[in-house]
C-alpha positions as MATLAB code, in Angstrom:
seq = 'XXXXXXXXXXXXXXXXXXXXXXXXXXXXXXXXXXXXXXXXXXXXXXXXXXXXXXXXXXXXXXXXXXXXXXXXXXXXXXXXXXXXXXXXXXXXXXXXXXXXXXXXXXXXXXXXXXXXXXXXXXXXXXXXXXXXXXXXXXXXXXXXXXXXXXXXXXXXXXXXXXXX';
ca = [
       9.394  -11.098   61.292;
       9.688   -6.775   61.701;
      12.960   -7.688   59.191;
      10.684   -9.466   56.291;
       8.166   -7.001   56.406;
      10.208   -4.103   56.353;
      12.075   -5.779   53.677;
       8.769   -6.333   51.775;
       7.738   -2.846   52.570;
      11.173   -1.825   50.260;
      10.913   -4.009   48.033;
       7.088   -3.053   47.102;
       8.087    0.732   47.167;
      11.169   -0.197   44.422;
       8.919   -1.832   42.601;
       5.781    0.486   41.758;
       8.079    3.327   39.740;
       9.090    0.132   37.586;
       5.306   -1.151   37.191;
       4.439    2.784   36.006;
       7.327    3.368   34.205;
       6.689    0.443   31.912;
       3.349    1.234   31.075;
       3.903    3.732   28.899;
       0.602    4.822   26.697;
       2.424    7.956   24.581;
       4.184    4.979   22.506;
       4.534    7.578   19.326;
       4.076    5.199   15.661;
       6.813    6.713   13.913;
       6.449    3.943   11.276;
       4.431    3.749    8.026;
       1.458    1.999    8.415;
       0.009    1.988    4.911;
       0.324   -0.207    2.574;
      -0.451    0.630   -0.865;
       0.066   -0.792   -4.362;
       2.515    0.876   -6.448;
       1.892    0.756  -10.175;
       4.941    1.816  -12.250;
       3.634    2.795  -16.139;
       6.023    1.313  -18.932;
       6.481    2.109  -22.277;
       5.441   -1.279  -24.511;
       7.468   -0.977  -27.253;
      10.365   -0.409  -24.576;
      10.009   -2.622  -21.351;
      12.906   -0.015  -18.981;
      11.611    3.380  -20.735;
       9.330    4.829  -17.836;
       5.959    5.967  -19.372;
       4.634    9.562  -18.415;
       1.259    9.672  -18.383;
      -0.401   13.012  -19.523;
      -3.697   12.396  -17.549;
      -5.377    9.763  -15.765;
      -8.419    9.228  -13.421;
      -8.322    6.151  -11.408;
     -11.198    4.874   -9.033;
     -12.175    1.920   -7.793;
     -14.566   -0.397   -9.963;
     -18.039    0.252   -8.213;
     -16.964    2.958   -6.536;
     -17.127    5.718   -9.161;
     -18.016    7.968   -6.448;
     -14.599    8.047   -4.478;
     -12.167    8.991   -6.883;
      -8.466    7.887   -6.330;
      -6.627   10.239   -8.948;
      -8.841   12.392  -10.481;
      -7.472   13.729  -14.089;
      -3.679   13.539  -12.569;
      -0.714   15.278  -15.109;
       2.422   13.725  -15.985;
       1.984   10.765  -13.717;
       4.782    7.807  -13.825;
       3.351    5.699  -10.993;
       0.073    5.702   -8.822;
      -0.699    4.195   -5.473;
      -3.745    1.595   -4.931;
      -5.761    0.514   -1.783;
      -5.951   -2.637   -1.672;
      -9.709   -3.799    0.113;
      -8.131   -5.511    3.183;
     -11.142   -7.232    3.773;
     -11.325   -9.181    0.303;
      -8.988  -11.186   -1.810;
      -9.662   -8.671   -5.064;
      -9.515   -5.391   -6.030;
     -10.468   -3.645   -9.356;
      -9.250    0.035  -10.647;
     -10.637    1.486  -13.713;
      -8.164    3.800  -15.167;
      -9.304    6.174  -17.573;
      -6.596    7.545  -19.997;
      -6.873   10.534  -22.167;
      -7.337    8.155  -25.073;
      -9.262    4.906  -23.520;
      -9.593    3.464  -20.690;
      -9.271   -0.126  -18.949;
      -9.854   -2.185  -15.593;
      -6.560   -3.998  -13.817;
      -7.821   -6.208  -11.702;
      -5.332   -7.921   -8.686;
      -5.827  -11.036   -6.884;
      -3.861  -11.361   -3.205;
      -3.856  -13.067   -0.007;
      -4.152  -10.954    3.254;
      -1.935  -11.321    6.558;
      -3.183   -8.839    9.457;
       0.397   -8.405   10.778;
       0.943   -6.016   14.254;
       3.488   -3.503   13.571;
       4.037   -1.931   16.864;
       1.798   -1.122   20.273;
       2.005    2.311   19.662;
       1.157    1.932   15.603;
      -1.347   -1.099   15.941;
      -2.158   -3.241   13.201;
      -1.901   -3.292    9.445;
      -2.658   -5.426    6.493;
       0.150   -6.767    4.507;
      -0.649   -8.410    0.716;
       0.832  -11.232   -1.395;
      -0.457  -10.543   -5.059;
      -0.723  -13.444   -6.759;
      -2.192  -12.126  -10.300;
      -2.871   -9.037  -11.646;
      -5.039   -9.094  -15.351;
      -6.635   -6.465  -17.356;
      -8.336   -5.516  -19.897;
      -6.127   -4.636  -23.056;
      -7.452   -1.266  -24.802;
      -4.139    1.374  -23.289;
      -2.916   -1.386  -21.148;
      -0.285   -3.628  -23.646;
       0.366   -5.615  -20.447;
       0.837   -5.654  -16.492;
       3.625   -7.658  -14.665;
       3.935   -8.380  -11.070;
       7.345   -7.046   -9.754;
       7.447   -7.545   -6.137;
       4.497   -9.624   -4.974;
       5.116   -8.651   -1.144;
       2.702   -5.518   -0.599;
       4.267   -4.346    2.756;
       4.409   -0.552    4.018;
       7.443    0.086    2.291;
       8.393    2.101   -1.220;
       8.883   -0.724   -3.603;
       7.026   -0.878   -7.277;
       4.494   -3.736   -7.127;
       3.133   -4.233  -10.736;
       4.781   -2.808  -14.147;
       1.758   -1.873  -16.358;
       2.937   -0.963  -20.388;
       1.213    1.142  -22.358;
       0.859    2.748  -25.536;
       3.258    5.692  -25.368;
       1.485    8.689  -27.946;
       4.687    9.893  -30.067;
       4.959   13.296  -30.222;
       3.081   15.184  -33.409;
       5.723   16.070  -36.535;
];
């Protein structure tokens, strides 16, 4: 009997450093955990020519208060929130010459990236329409809105052509 406890008594004392050591609460998130939309600008006339943008304001429709871009130069791509607590969003993006409302429809998936990083919201867009005064057309790309780098949507525009 003196044996099994004192075996016990070992055992337990091996055992406690383990229990700590595995509970380890300064987990560091060394990972991206946001998830925007990319939007790549095209030239229309040219569907691979990139499209630099001389200015553009983007917020989001309702919410002319919280600007996303505010008069941005020589911009090629922006990056959207998506509301992670609806299945829509809507941008208005004002151009130096017009201005129009994209409007993306997705699917949600709460997905746990790591203890240390938590949760996140990853997207599946499913359409993206606009309305058609700078915007030729917009074209979904890669439909899997996950905290990586990848271009989402194309959007084509009007390119201006430089004064003669």
């Amino acid at each position: 009997m003196r044996f099994l406890n004192k075996y016990c008594l070992i055992l337990i004392l091996a055992l406690i450093p383990k229990m700590f050591s595995s509970c380890d609460s300064s987990e560091i998130c060394r990972e991206n955990t946001e998830t925007p939309l990319r939007v790549g600008f095209y030239n229309k006339d040219d569907f691979s020519a990139t499209a630099i943008v001389d200015s553009i304001t983007v917020y989001g429709l309702g919410r002319e208060d919280s600007l996303i871009y505010d008069n941005a130069k020589n911009v090629t791509r922006v990056e959207l929130p998506l509301n992670n607590a609806k299945d829509t969003t809507s941008f208005v993006l004002i151009f130096p010459q017009n201005q129009d409302t994209i409007t993306i429809i997705y699917s949600r998936k709460i997905t746990l990236l790591s203890v240390g990083c938590g949760f996140t919201t990853f997207y599946t867009l499913s359409k993206a329409q606009s309305t058609k005064n700078e915007i030729f057309n917009s074209d979904i790309q890669n439909s899997n809105v996950i905290n990586d780098l990848n271009e989402h949507i194309k959007v084509y525009i009007t390119v201006p052509t430089p004064d003669k």
